[in-house]
Coordinates of C-alpha atoms in Angstrom, one line a residue:
M1 CA 41.5 95.9 91.8
H2 CA 44.8 94.1 91.6
E3 CA 43.4 91.5 89.3
S4 CA 42.3 94.3 86.9
A5 CA 45.6 95.0 85.4
D6 CA 44.0 95.0 81.9
N7 CA 43.0 98.6 81.1
S8 CA 40.6 97.6 78.3
V9 CA 37.3 99.3 78.2
E10 CA 34.1 97.3 78.1
S11 CA 31.6 97.9 75.3
V12 CA 28.7 100.3 75.8
P13 CA 25.5 100.6 73.7
L14 CA 25.5 104.3 72.9
A15 CA 22.5 104.3 70.7
N16 CA 20.4 102.3 68.3
N17 CA 22.3 102.5 65.1
S18 CA 20.0 100.2 63.0
R19 CA 19.3 102.7 60.3
M20 CA 22.9 103.7 60.1
A21 CA 23.9 100.0 59.9
S22 CA 21.7 99.4 56.9
A23 CA 23.2 102.3 55.1
T24 CA 26.8 101.4 55.9
D25 CA 26.9 97.6 55.6
D26 CA 30.2 97.8 53.6
S27 CA 32.0 99.8 56.3
R28 CA 30.7 97.5 59.0
N29 CA 32.3 94.5 57.3
I30 CA 35.7 96.2 57.6
I31 CA 35.5 96.6 61.4
P32 CA 34.5 93.7 63.7
D33 CA 31.5 94.3 65.9
S34 CA 33.6 93.9 69.1
R35 CA 36.1 96.5 67.9
E36 CA 33.4 98.9 66.9
S37 CA 31.8 98.6 70.4
Q38 CA 35.1 99.2 72.1
T39 CA 35.7 102.2 69.9
Q40 CA 32.3 103.7 70.8
N41 CA 33.1 103.2 74.5
E42 CA 36.4 105.0 74.1
W43 CA 34.7 107.9 72.5
L44 CA 32.3 108.1 75.5
V45 CA 35.2 108.1 78.0
W46 CA 37.0 110.9 76.0
Q47 CA 33.8 112.9 76.1
L48 CA 33.6 112.5 79.9
V49 CA 37.2 113.7 80.4
D50 CA 36.7 116.7 78.0
S51 CA 36.8 120.0 79.9
A52 CA 33.7 121.0 77.9
F53 CA 31.6 118.3 79.5
P54 CA 29.3 120.4 81.8
T55 CA 29.8 118.9 85.2
G56 CA 30.4 122.1 87.0
S57 CA 33.6 120.8 88.6
F58 CA 35.6 124.0 87.7
A59 CA 33.5 125.9 90.2
H60 CA 35.3 123.9 93.0
S61 CA 38.9 124.0 94.3
N62 CA 38.4 121.2 96.9
G63 CA 40.1 123.3 99.6
L64 CA 43.0 124.6 97.5
E65 CA 41.8 128.2 97.5
A66 CA 41.6 128.3 101.3
A67 CA 45.0 126.6 101.6
W68 CA 46.5 129.1 99.2
Q69 CA 45.0 132.2 100.9
H70 CA 46.3 130.9 104.3
G71 CA 49.8 130.5 102.9
E72 CA 49.9 126.7 102.9
V73 CA 50.4 126.4 99.2
C74 CA 53.0 128.9 97.9
S75 CA 55.0 127.0 95.2
C76 CA 54.8 124.2 92.7
Q77 CA 56.3 121.8 95.2
D78 CA 53.6 122.8 97.7
L79 CA 51.0 122.3 95.0
T80 CA 52.3 118.9 94.1
E81 CA 52.2 117.7 97.7
F82 CA 48.7 119.1 98.1
V83 CA 47.4 117.3 95.1
Q84 CA 49.1 114.0 96.3
T85 CA 47.5 114.4 99.6
Q86 CA 44.1 115.1 98.0
L87 CA 44.5 112.0 95.8
A88 CA 45.2 109.8 98.8
Q89 CA 42.2 111.3 100.5
A90 CA 40.0 110.7 97.5
G91 CA 41.2 107.1 97.4
R92 CA 40.2 106.4 101.0
A93 CA 37.2 108.7 101.4
A94 CA 35.5 108.6 98.0
L95 CA 36.5 105.4 96.1
P96 CA 34.9 103.1 98.7
F97 CA 31.5 104.7 97.8
L98 CA 32.2 104.6 94.1
N99 CA 33.2 101.0 94.3
E100 CA 30.0 99.9 96.1
A101 CA 27.8 101.9 93.8
Y102 CA 29.5 100.5 90.7
H103 CA 29.1 96.9 91.9
D104 CA 25.5 97.6 93.2
V105 CA 26.3 96.2 96.6
R106 CA 23.4 97.9 98.3
P107 CA 20.5 100.2 97.3
F108 CA 21.7 103.5 96.1
A109 CA 19.6 105.5 98.5
E110 CA 21.2 103.7 101.5
L111 CA 24.7 104.2 100.1
D112 CA 24.1 107.8 99.3
R113 CA 22.8 108.5 102.9
I114 CA 25.9 106.7 104.4
C115 CA 28.1 109.0 102.2
D116 CA 26.1 112.0 103.4
A117 CA 26.7 111.1 107.0
F118 CA 30.4 110.4 106.4
L119 CA 31.0 113.8 104.9
S120 CA 30.6 115.8 108.1
N121 CA 32.5 118.8 106.8
H122 CA 29.8 121.1 105.6
V123 CA 31.8 122.6 102.7
A124 CA 32.9 119.1 101.5
N125 CA 29.4 117.9 101.8
R126 CA 28.0 120.8 99.9
G127 CA 30.6 120.4 97.1
S128 CA 30.0 116.7 96.8
R129 CA 26.2 117.2 96.4
A130 CA 26.6 120.0 93.9
Q131 CA 29.1 118.1 91.7
G132 CA 27.2 114.8 92.0
Q133 CA 23.9 116.3 91.0
A134 CA 25.5 118.2 88.1
F135 CA 27.3 115.2 86.9
L136 CA 24.2 113.1 87.0
M137 CA 22.2 115.7 85.0
A138 CA 25.0 116.0 82.4
V139 CA 25.3 112.2 81.7
A140 CA 21.5 111.7 81.7
Q141 CA 20.9 114.5 79.3
S142 CA 24.0 113.9 77.1
F143 CA 23.9 110.1 76.7
G144 CA 20.2 109.5 77.2
G145 CA 19.0 105.9 77.7
A146 CA 16.1 104.7 79.9
S147 CA 18.3 103.4 82.7
L148 CA 20.1 106.8 83.2
G149 CA 16.8 108.6 83.0
E150 CA 15.1 106.4 85.5
Y151 CA 18.0 106.6 87.8
R152 CA 18.1 110.4 87.9
S153 CA 14.3 110.5 88.3
E154 CA 14.5 108.2 91.3
V155 CA 17.2 110.4 92.9
L156 CA 15.1 113.5 92.4
K157 CA 11.9 111.8 93.5
Q158 CA 13.5 110.6 96.8
K159 CA 15.2 113.9 97.3
L160 CA 18.5 112.2 97.8
P161 CA 21.8 114.1 98.4
G162 CA 23.3 112.7 95.1
H163 CA 26.9 112.7 96.3
L164 CA 29.6 112.6 93.6
A165 CA 31.3 109.3 94.4
P166 CA 28.2 107.1 94.5
V167 CA 26.6 108.9 91.6
F168 CA 29.8 108.5 89.6
G169 CA 30.0 104.8 90.3
T170 CA 26.4 104.2 89.4
A171 CA 26.6 106.2 86.2
M172 CA 29.7 104.4 85.0
R173 CA 28.0 101.0 85.6
L174 CA 25.0 102.1 83.6
L175 CA 27.2 103.4 80.8
H176 CA 29.1 100.1 80.8
V177 CA 32.5 101.6 81.5
S178 CA 34.7 99.1 83.2
H179 CA 35.4 99.5 86.9
C180 CA 39.1 99.9 86.5
V181 CA 38.6 102.7 84.0
A182 CA 35.9 104.3 86.2
V183 CA 38.4 104.4 89.2
R184 CA 41.2 105.9 87.1
L185 CA 38.8 108.4 85.5
F186 CA 37.6 109.6 88.9
L187 CA 41.1 110.2 90.1
F188 CA 42.1 111.9 86.8
L189 CA 39.2 114.3 87.2
N190 CA 40.3 115.1 90.7
I191 CA 43.8 115.9 89.5
R192 CA 42.5 118.0 86.6
T193 CA 40.1 120.0 88.9
L194 CA 42.8 120.8 91.4
L195 CA 45.4 121.8 88.8
A196 CA 42.9 123.9 86.8
S197 CA 42.1 125.7 90.1
A198 CA 45.7 126.3 90.7
V199 CA 46.2 127.9 87.3
R200 CA 43.1 130.2 87.8
L201 CA 44.4 131.2 91.2
G202 CA 47.8 132.1 89.8
I203 CA 49.7 129.5 91.9
T204 CA 51.3 128.0 88.7
G205 CA 51.1 128.3 85.0
P206 CA 49.3 126.0 82.5
M207 CA 52.6 124.3 81.3
A208 CA 53.9 123.8 84.8
A209 CA 50.5 122.4 85.8
Q210 CA 50.7 119.8 83.0
A211 CA 54.2 118.9 84.1
I212 CA 52.9 118.3 87.6
Q213 CA 50.1 116.1 86.2
V214 CA 52.6 114.0 84.3
G215 CA 54.6 113.5 87.4
L216 CA 51.6 112.4 89.4
C217 CA 50.5 109.6 87.0
Q218 CA 52.4 106.8 88.8
Y219 CA 51.2 108.0 92.2
A220 CA 47.6 108.1 91.0
E221 CA 47.9 104.6 89.6
E222 CA 49.1 103.4 93.0
V223 CA 46.1 105.0 94.7
A224 CA 43.8 103.3 92.2
L225 CA 45.3 99.9 92.8
R226 CA 45.4 100.3 96.6
C227 CA 41.9 101.7 97.0
G228 CA 40.0 100.1 94.1
R229 CA 38.5 97.3 96.2
L230 CA 37.6 99.2 99.4
R231 CA 34.1 99.1 100.7
A232 CA 32.0 101.9 102.2
G233 CA 32.7 100.5 105.7
E234 CA 36.4 101.1 105.1
A235 CA 36.1 104.8 104.2
A236 CA 38.3 107.1 106.2
Q237 CA 39.5 110.7 106.2
T238 CA 43.3 110.5 105.9
A239 CA 44.2 114.3 105.8
P240 CA 42.8 116.3 108.8
L241 CA 44.5 119.5 107.5
L242 CA 42.7 119.3 104.2
E243 CA 39.5 119.1 106.1
L244 CA 40.4 122.2 108.0
W245 CA 41.3 124.2 104.9
Q246 CA 38.2 123.1 103.1
G247 CA 36.1 123.9 106.2
A248 CA 37.6 127.4 106.3
H249 CA 36.5 128.2 102.7
D250 CA 33.3 130.0 103.7
R251 CA 35.2 132.3 106.0
L252 CA 37.5 133.7 103.3
Y253 CA 37.1 137.4 102.7
S254 CA 37.0 136.9 98.9
R255 CA 36.4 133.7 97.0
L256 CA 36.8 132.6 93.4
F257 CA 35.4 129.1 93.9
Q258 CA 32.3 127.7 95.7
T259 CA 34.4 125.2 97.7

């Protein structure tokens, strides 16, 4: 990951534009092919980070709701520390599976089952399955392509768990998004999900949440650089309290989120 200081995004073939090309030869001469491909890829990434992209992540708080109801998160400072801890946990517990899936180190079915065994917390396991399967369905139906369709069909055929981290890594590879962008995108979506949950729970307001997100950028980048080369065998749970809060979610008297 250290050698990937360049944040450039690799090109991705979004669709066959042969008919469009024949009708717009003049405009194509203005923009070089490499520039056009990079621009197409950037549009794809922006679509993935759009809150309108239907991944179902906003149904999950990743343990924040339980921590809030138990009095662990009561202020913006508490929230910032909670998100930092979650980022560190995501870096050590999720990015190793994303990395291996992206680089196609081993068969997806094997990696997905290892991830399933690693997520022993039943709430975290359930949330990872739900978000992974929703993300896979969204990218397969939104972006199309034979490779994504075959990949989803194989996951469904084998009745695999479809955990979020390995699914995300595989999907980014098939969409030709660079690894460094995939890692940062995964961490960004973690931050966004947590802060959106905090706003809905009334822990903080939308403007304060955005200020917290800006303040976490450097820390998120450090996590990306530190954990972007980890393998599945190096995965670890680094925050036992987060595990406890998330595991307590099903015992809450009233719940706004699924996890």
